[in-house]
PDB file of N, CA and C in Angstrom:
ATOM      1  N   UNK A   1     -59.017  95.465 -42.907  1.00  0.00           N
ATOM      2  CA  UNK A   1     -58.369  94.665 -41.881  1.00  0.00           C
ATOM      3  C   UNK A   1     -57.247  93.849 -42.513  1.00  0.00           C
ATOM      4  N   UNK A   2     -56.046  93.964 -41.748  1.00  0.00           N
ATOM      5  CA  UNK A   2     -54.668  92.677 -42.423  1.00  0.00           C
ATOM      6  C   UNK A   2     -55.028  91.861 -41.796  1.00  0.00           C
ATOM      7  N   UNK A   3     -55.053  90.319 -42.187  1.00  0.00           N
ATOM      8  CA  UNK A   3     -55.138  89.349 -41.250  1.00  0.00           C
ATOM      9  C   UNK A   3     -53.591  88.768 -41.491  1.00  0.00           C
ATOM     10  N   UNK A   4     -53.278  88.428 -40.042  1.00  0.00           N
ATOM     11  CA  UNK A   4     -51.652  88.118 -39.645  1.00  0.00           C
ATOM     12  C   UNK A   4     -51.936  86.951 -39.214  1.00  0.00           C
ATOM     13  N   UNK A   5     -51.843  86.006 -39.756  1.00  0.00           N
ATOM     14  CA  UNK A   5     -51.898  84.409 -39.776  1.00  0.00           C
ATOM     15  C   UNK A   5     -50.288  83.437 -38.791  1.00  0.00           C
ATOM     16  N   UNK A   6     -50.501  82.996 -38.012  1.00  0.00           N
ATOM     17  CA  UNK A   6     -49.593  81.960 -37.607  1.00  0.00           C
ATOM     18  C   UNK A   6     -48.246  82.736 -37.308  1.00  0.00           C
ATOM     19  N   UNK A   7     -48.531  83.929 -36.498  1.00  0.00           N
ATOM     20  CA  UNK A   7     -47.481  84.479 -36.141  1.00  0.00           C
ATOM     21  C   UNK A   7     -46.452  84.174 -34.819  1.00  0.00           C
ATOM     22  N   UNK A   8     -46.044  84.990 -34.576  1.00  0.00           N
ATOM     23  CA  UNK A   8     -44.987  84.763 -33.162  1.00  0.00           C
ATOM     24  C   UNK A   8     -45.856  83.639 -32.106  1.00  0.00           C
ATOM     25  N   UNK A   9     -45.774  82.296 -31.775  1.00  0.00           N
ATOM     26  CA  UNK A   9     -46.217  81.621 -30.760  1.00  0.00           C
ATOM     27  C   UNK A   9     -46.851  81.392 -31.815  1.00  0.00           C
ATOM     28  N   UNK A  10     -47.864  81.459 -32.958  1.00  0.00           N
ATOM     29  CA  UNK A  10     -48.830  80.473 -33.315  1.00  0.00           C
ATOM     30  C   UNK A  10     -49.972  81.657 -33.730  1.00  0.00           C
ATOM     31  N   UNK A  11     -49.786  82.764 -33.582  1.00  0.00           N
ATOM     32  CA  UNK A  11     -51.015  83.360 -33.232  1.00  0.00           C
ATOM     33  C   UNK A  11     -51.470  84.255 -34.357  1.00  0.00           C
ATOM     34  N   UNK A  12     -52.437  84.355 -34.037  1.00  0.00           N
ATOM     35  CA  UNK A  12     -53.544  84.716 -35.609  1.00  0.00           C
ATOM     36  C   UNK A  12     -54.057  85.710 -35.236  1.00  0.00           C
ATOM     37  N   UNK A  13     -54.353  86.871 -35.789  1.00  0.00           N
ATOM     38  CA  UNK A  13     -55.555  88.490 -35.446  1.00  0.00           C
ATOM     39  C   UNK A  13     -55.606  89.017 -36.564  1.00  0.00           C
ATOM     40  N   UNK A  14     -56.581  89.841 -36.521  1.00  0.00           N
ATOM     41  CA  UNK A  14     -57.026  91.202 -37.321  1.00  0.00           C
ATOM     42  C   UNK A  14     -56.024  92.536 -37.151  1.00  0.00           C
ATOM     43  N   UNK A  15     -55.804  93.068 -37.769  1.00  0.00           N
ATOM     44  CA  UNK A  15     -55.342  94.335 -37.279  1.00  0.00           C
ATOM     45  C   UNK A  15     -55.609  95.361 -38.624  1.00  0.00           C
ATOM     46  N   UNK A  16     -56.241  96.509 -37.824  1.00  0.00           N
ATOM     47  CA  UNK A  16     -57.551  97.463 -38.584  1.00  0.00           C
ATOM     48  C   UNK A  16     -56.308  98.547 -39.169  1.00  0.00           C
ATOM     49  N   UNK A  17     -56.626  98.902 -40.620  1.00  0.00           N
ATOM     50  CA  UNK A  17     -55.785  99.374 -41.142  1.00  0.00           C
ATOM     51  C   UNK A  17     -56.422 100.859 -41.687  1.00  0.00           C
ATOM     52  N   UNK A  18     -55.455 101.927 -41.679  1.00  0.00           N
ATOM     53  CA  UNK A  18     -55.894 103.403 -41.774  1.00  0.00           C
ATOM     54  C   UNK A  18     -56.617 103.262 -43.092  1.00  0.00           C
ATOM     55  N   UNK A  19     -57.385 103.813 -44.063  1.00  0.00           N
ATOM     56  CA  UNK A  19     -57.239 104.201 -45.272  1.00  0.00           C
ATOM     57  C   UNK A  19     -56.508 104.293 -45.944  1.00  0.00           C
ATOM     58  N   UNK A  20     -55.101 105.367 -45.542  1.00  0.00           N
ATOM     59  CA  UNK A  20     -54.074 105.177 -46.658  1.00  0.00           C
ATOM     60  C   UNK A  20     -52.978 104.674 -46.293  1.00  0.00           C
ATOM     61  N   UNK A  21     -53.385 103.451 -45.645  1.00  0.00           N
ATOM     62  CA  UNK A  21     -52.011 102.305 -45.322  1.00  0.00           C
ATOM     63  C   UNK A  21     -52.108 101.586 -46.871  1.00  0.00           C
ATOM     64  N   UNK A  22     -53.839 101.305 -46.691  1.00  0.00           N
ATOM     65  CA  UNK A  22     -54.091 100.527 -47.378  1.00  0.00           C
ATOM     66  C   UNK A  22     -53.724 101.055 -48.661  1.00  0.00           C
ATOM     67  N   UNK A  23     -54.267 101.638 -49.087  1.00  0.00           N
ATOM     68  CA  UNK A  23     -53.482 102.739 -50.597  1.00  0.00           C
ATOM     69  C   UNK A  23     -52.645 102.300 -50.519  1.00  0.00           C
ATOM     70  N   UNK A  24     -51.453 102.945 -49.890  1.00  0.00           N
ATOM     71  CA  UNK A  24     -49.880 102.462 -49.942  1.00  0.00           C
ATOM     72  C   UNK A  24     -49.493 101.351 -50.126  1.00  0.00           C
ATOM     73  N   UNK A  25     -50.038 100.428 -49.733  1.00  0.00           N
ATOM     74  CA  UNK A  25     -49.322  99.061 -49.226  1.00  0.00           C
ATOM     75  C   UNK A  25     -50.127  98.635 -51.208  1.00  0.00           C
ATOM     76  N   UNK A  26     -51.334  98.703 -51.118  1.00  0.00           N
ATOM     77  CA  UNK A  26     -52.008  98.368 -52.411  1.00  0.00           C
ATOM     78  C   UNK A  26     -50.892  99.043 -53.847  1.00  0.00           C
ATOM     79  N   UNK A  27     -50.553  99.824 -53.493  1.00  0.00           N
ATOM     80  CA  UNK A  27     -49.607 100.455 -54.744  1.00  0.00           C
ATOM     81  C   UNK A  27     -47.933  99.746 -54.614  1.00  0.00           C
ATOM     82  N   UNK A  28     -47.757  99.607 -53.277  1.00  0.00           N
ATOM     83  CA  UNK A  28     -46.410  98.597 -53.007  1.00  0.00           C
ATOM     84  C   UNK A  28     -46.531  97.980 -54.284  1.00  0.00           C
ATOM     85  N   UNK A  29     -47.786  96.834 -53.806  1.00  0.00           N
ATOM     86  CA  UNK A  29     -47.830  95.448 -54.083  1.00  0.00           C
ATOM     87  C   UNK A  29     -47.797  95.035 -55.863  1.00  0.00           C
ATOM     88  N   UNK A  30     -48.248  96.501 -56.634  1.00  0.00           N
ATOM     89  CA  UNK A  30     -48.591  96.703 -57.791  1.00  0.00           C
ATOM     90  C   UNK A  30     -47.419  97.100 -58.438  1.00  0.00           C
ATOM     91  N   UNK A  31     -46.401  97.996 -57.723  1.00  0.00           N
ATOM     92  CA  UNK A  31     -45.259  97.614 -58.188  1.00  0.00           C
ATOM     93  C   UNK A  31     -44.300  96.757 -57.931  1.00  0.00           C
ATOM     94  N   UNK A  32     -44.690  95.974 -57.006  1.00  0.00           N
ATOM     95  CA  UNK A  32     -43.957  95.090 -56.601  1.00  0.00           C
ATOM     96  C   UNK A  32     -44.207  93.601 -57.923  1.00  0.00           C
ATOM     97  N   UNK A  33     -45.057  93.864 -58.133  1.00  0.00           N
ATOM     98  CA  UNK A  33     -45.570  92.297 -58.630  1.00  0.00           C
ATOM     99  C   UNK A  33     -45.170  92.753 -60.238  1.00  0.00           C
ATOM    100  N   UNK A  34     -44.631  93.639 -60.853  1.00  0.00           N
ATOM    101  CA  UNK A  34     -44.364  94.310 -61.444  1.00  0.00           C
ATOM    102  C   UNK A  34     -43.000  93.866 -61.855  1.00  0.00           C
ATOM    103  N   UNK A  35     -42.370  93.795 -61.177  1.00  0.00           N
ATOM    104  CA  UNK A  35     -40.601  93.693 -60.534  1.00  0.00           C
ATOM    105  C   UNK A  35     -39.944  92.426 -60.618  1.00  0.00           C
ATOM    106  N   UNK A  36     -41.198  91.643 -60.386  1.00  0.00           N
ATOM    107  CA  UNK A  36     -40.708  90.247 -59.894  1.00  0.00           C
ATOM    108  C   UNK A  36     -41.249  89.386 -60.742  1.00  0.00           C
ATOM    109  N   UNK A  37     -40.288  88.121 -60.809  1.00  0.00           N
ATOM    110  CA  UNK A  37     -40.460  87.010 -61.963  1.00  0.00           C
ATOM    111  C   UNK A  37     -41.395  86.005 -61.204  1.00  0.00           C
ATOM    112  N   UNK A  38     -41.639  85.820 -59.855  1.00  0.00           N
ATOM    113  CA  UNK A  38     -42.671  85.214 -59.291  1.00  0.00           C
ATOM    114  C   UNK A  38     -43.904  85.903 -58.226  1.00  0.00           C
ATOM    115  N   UNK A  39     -44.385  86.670 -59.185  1.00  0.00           N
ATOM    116  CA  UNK A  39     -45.620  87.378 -57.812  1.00  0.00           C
ATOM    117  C   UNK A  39     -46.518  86.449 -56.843  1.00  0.00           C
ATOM    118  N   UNK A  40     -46.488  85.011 -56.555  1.00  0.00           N
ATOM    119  CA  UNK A  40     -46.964  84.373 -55.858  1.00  0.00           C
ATOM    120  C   UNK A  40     -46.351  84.504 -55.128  1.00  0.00           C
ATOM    121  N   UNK A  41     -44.983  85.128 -54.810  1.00  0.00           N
ATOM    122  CA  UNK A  41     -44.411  84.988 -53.036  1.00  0.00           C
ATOM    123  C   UNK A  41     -45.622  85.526 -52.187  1.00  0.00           C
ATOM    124  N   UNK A  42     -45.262  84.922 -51.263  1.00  0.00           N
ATOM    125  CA  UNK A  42     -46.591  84.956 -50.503  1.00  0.00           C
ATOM    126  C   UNK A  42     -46.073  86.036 -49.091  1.00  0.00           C
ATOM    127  N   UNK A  43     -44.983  86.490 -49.062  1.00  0.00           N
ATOM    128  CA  UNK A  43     -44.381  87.378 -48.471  1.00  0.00           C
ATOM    129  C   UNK A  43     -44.782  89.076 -49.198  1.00  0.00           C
ATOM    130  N   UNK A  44     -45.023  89.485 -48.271  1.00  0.00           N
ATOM    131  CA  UNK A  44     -45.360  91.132 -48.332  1.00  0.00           C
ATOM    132  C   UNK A  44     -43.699  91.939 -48.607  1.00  0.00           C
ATOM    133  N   UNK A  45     -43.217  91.537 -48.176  1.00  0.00           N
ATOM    134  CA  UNK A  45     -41.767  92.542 -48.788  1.00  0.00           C
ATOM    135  C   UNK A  45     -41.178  91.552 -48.981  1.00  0.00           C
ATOM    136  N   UNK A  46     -40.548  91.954 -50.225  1.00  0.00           N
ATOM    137  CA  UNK A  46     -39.690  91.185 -50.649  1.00  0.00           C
ATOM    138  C   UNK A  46     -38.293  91.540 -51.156  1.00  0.00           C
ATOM    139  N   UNK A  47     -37.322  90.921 -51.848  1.00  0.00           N
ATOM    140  CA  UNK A  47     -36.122  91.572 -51.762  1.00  0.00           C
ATOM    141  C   UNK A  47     -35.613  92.136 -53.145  1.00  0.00           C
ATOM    142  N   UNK A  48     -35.136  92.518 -53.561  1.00  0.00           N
ATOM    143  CA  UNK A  48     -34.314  92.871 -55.304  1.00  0.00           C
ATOM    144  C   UNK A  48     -34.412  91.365 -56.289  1.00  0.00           C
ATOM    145  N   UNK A  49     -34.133  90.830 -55.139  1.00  0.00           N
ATOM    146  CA  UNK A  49     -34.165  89.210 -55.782  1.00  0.00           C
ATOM    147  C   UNK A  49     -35.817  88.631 -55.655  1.00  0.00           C
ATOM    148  N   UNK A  50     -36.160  88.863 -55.740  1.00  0.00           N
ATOM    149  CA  UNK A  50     -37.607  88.351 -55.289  1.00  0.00           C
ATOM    150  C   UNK A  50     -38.289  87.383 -54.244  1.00  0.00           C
ATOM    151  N   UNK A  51     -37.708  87.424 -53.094  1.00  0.00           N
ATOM    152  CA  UNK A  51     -37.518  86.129 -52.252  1.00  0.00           C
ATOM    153  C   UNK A  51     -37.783  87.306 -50.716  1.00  0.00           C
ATOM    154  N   UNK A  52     -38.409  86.213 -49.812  1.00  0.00           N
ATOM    155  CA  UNK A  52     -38.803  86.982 -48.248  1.00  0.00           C
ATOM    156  C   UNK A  52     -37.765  87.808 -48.208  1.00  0.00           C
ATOM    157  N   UNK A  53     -37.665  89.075 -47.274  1.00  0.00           N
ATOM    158  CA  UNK A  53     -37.273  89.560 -47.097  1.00  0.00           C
ATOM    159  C   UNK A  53     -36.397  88.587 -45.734  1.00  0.00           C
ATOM    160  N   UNK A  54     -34.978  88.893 -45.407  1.00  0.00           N
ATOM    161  CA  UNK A  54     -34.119  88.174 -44.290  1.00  0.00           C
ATOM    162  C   UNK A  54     -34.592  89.112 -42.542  1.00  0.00           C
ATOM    163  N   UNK A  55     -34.859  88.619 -41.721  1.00  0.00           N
ATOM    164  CA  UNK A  55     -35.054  89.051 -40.703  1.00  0.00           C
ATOM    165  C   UNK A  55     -33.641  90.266 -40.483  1.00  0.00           C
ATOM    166  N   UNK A  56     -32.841  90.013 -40.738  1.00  0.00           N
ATOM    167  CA  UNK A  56     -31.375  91.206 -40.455  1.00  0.00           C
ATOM    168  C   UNK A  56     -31.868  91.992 -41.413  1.00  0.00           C
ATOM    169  N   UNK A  57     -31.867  91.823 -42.838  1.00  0.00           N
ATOM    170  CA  UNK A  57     -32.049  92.628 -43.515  1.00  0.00           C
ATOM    171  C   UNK A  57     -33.091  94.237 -43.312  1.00  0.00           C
ATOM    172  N   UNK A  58     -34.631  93.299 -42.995  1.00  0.00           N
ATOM    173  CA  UNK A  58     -35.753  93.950 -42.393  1.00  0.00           C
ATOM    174  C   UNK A  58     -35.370  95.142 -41.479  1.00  0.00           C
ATOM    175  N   UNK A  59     -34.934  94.228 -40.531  1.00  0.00           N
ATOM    176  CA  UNK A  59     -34.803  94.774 -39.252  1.00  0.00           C
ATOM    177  C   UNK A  59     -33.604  96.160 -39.639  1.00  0.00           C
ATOM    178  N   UNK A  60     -32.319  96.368 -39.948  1.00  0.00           N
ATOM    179  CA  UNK A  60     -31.517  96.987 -40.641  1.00  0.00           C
ATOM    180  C   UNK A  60     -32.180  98.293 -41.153  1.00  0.00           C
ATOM    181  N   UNK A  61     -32.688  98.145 -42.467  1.00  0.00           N
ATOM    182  CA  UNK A  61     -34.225  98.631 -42.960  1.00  0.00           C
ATOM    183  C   UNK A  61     -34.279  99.845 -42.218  1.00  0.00           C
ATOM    184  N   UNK A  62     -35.560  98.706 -41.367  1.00  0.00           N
ATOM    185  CA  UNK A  62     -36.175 100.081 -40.322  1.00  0.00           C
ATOM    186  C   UNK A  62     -35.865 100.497 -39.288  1.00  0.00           C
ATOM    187  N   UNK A  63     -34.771  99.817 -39.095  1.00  0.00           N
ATOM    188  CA  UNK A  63     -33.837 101.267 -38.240  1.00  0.00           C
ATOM    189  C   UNK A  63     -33.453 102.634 -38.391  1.00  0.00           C
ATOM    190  N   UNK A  64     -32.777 101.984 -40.034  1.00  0.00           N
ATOM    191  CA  UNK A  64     -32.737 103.734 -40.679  1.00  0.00           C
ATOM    192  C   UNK A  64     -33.955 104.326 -41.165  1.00  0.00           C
ATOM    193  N   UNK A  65     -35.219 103.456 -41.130  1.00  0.00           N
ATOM    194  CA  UNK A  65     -36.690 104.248 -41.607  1.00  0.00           C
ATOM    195  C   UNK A  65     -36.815 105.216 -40.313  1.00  0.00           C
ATOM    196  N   UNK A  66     -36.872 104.810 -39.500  1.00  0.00           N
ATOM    197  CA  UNK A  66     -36.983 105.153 -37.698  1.00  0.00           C
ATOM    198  C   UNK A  66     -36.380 106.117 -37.803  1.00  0.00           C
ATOM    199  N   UNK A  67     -35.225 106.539 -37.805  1.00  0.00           N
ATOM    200  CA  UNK A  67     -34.153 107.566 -37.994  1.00  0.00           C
ATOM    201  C   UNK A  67     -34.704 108.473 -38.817  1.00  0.00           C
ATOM    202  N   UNK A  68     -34.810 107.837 -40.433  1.00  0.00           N
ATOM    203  CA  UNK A  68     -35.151 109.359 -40.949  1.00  0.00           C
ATOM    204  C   UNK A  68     -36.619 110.119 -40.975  1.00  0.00           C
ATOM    205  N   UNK A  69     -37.303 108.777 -40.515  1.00  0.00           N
ATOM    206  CA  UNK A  69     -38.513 109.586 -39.758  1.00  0.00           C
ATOM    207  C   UNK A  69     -38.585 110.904 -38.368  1.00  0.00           C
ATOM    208  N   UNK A  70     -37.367 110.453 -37.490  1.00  0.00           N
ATOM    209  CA  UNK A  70     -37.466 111.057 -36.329  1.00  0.00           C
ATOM    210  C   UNK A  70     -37.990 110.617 -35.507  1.00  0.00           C
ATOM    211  N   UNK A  71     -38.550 109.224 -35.669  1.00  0.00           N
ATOM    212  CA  UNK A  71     -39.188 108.967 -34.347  1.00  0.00           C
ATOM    213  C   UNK A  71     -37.876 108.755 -33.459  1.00  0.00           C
ATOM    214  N   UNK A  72     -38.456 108.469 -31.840  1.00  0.00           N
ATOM    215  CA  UNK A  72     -37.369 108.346 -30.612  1.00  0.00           C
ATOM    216  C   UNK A  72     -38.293 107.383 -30.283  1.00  0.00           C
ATOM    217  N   UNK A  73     -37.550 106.771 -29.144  1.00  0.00           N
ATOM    218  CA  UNK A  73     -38.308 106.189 -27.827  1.00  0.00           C
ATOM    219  C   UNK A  73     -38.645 106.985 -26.841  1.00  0.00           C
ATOM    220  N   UNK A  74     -40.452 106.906 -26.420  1.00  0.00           N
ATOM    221  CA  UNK A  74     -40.938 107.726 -25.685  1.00  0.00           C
ATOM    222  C   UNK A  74     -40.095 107.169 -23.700  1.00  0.00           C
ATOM    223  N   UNK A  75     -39.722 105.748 -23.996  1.00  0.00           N
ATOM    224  CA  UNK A  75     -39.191 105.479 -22.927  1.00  0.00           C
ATOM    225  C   UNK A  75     -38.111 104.303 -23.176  1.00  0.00           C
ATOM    226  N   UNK A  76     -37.216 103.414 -22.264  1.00  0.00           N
ATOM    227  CA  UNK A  76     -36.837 102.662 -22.457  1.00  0.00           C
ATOM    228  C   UNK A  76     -37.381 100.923 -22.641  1.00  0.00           C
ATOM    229  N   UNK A  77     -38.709 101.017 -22.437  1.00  0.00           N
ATOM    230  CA  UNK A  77     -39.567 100.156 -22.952  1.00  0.00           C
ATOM    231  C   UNK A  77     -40.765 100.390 -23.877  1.00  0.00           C
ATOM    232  N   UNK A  78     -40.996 101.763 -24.319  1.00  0.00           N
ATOM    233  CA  UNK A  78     -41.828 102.382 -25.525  1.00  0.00           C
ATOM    234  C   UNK A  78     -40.775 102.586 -26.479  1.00  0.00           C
ATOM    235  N   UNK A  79     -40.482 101.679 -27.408  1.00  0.00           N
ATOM    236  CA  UNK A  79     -39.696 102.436 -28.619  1.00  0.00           C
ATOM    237  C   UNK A  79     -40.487 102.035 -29.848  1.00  0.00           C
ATOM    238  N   UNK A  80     -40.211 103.018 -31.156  1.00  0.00           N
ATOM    239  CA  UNK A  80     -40.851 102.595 -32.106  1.00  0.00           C
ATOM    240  C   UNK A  80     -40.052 100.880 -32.951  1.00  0.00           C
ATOM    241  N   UNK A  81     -41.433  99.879 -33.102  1.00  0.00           N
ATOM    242  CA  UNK A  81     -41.319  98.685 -33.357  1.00  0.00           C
ATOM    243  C   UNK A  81     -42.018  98.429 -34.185  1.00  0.00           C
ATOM    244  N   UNK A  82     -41.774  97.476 -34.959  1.00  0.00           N
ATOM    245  CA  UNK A  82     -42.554  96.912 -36.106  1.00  0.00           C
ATOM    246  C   UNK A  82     -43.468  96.149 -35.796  1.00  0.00           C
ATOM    247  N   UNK A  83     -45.096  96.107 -35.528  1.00  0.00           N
ATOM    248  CA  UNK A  83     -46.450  95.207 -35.393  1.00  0.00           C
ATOM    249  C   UNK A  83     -46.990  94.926 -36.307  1.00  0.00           C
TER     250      UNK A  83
END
């Protein structure tokens, strides 16, 4: 389970994670902490510089992740989004 602490409005949940999210994200973090002169950021992505990632930046990102994945929007209010 990720726990997502003090998010959008305030709000806090669980959210149940595949098997090999977790792998992945666990091997991120191992090279990530690797990389960086402060592995206490307390941010999950972080940047070249070692610091949160910028909301434009992010967002930018996975637009072109979206793309070279192929996903579409199944509608004009189903599109693929970041949760």
């Amino acid at each position: 389970m990720l726990a997502v602490n003090n998010s959008k409005f305030g709000k806090s949940r669980q959210v149940p994670l595949h098997p090999s999210t977790i792998g992945a994200l666990d091997t991120y973090l191992q090279i990530r902490d690797r990389h960086t002169s402060d592995p206490s950021e307390p941010a999950v992505f972080i940047s070249a510089a070692g610091r949160r990632l910028r909301y434009d930046n992010f967002h930018h990102s996975r637009l072109q992740l979206v793309a070279l994945a192929g996903l579409g929007a199944r509608s004009a209010r189903c599109r693929p989004r970041p949760r």
